[in-house]
PDB file of C-alpha atoms in Angstrom:
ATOM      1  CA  UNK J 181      -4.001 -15.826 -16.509  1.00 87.00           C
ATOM      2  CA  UNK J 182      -2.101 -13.980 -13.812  1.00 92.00           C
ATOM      3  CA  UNK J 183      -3.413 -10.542 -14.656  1.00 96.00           C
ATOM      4  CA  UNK J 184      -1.876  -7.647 -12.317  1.00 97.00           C
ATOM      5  CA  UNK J 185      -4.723  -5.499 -12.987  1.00 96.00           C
ATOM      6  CA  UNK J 186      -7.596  -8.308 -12.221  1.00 97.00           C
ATOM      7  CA  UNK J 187      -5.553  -9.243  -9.532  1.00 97.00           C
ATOM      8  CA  UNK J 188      -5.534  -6.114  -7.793  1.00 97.00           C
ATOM      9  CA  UNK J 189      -9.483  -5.320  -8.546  1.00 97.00           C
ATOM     10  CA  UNK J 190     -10.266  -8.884  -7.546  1.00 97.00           C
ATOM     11  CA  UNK J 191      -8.345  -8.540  -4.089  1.00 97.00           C
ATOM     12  CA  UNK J 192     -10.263  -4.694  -3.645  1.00 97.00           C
ATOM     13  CA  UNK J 193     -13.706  -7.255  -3.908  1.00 97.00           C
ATOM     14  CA  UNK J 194     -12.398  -9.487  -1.164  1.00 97.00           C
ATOM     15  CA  UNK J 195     -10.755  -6.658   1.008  1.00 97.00           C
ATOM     16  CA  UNK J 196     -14.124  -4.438   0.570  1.00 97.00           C
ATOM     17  CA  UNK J 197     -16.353  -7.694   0.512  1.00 96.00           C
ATOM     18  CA  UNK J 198     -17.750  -6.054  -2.528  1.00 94.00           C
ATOM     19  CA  UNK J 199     -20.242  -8.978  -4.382  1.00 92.00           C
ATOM     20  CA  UNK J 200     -17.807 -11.888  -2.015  1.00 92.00           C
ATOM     21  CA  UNK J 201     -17.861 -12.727   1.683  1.00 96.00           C
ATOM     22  CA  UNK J 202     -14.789  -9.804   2.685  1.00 97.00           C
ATOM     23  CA  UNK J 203     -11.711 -11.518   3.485  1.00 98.00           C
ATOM     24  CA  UNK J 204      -8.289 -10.008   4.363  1.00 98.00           C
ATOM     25  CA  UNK J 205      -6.086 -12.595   4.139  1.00 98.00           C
ATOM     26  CA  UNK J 206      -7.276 -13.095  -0.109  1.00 98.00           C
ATOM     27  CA  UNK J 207      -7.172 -10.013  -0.780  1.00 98.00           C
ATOM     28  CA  UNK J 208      -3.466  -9.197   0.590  1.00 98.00           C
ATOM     29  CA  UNK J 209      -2.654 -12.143  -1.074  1.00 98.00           C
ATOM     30  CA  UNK J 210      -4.338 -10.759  -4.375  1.00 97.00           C
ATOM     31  CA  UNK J 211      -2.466  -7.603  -3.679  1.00 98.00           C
ATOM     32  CA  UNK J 212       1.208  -9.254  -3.484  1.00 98.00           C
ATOM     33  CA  UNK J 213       0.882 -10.898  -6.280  1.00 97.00           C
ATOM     34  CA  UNK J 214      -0.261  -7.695  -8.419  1.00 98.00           C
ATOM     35  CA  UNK J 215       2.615  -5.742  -6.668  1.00 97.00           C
ATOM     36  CA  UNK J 216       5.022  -8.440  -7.668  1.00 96.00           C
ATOM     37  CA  UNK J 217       4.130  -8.210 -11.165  1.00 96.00           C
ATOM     38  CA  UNK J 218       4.632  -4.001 -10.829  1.00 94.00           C
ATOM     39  CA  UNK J 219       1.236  -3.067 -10.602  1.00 96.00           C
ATOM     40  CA  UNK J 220       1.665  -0.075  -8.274  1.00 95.00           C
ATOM     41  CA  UNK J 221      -1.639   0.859  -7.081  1.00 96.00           C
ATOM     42  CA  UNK J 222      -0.874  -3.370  -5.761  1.00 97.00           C
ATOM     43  CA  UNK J 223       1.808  -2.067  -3.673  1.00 96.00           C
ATOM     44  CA  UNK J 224      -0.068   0.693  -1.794  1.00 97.00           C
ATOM     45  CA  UNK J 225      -2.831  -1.389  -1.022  1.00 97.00           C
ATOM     46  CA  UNK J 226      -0.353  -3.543   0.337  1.00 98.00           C
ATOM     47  CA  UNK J 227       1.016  -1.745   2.281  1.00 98.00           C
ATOM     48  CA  UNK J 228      -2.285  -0.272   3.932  1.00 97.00           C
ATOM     49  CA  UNK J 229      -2.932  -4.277   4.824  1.00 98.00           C
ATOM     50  CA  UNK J 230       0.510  -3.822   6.444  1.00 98.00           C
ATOM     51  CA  UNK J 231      -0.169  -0.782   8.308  1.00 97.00           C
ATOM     52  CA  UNK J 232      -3.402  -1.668   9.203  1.00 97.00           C
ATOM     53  CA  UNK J 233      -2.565  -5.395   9.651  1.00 98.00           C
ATOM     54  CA  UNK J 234      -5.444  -6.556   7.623  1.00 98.00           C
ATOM     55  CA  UNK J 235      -4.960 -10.063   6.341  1.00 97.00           C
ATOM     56  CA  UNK J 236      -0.848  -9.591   7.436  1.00 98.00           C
ATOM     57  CA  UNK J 237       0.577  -9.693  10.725  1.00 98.00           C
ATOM     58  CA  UNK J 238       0.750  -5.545  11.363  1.00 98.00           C
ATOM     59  CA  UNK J 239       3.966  -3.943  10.540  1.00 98.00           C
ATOM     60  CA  UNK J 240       4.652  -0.875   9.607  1.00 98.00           C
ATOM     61  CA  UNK J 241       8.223  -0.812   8.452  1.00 98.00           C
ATOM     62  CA  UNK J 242       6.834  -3.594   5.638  1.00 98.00           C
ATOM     63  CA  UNK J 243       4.056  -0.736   5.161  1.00 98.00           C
ATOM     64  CA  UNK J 244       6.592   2.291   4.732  1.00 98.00           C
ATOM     65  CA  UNK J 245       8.856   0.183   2.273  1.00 97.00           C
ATOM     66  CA  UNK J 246       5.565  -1.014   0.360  1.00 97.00           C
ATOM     67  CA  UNK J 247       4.778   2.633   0.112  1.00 97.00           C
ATOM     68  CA  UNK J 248       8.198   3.943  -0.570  1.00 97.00           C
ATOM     69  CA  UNK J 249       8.047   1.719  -3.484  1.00 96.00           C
ATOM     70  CA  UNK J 250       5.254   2.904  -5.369  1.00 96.00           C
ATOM     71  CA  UNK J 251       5.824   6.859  -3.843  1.00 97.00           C
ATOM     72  CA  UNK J 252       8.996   6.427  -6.061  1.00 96.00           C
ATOM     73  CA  UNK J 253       6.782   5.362  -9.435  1.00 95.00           C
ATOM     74  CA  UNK J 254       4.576   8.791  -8.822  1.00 95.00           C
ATOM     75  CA  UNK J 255       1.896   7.157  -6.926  1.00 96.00           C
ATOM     76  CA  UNK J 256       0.511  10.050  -5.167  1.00 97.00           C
ATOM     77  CA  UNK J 257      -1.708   8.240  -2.683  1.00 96.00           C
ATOM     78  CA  UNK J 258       1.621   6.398  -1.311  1.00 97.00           C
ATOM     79  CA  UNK J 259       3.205  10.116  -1.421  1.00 97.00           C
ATOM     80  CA  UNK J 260       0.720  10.759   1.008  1.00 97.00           C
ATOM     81  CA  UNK J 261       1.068   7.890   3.374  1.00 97.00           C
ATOM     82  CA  UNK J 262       5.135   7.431   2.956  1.00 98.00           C
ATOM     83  CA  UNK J 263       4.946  11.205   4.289  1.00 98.00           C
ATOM     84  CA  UNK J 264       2.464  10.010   7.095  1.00 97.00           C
ATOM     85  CA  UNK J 265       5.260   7.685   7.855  1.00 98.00           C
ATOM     86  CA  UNK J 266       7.889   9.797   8.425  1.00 98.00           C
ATOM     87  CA  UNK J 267       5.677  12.351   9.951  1.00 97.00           C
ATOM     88  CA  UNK J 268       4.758  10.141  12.863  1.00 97.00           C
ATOM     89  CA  UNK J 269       8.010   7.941  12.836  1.00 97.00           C
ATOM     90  CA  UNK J 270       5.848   5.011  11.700  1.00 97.00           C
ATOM     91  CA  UNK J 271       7.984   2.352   9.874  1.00 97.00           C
ATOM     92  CA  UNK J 272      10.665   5.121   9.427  1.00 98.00           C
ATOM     93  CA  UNK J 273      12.743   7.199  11.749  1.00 97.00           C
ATOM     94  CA  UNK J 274      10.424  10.577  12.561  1.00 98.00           C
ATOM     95  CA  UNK J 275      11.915  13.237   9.770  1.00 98.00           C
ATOM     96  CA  UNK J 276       9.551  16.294   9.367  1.00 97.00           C
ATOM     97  CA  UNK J 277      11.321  17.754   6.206  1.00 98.00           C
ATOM     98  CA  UNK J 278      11.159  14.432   4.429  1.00 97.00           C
ATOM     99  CA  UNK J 279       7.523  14.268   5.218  1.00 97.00           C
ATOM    100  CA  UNK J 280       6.806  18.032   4.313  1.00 97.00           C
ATOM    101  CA  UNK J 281       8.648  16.868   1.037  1.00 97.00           C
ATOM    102  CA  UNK J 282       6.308  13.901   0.271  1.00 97.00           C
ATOM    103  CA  UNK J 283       3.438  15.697   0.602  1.00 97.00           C
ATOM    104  CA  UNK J 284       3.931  18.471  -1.616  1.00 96.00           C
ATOM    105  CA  UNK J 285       5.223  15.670  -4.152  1.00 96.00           C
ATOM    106  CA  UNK J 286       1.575  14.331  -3.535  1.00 96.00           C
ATOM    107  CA  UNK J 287      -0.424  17.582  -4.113  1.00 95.00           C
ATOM    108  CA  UNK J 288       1.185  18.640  -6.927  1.00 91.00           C
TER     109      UNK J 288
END
């Protein structure tokens, strides 16, 4: 029925191999398709696939925008990462006061 929200906790079972054999590739597939309905806990699971290249070839530019996009909705956990990004200059050119920025966005 193309559910965001089943789609996203159904590609957590395959990515976690929670009560299903564990399967990358499914799950970032599960993911995309919940982030391309909005869903934006979709997109920063995404993007960890990304970053960690689970189930996607590894690339962290694809990461940093997948995270940009929800940091911008309030997600705080992509806060956190999206200022891991430009922290380390992962995905994103190295900027410390963008970073700094991100994570107090994130604690608050």
């Amino acid at each position: 029925q193309g559910d965001a929200e089943a789609q996203r906790n159904l590609a957590q079972c395959y990515y976690l191999g929670h009560h299903m054999p564990q399967d990358y590739a499914e799950a970032a597939a599960l993911f995309r398709r919940a982030a391309d309905q909005g869903h934006l806990d979709a997109h920063f699971s995404l993007g960890c696939c990304y970053h960690d290249g689970k189930g996607v070839p590894q690339d962290d530019r694809e990461a940093a925008r997948l995270f940009r996009r929800a940091a911008n909705k309030g997600h705080a956990g992509a806060q956190c990462e999206l200022g891991l990004c430009f922290e380390l200059g992962s995905g994103v050119p190295q900027d410390q006061d963008e970073a700094a920025r991100l994570y107090c966005r994130a604690a608050d």
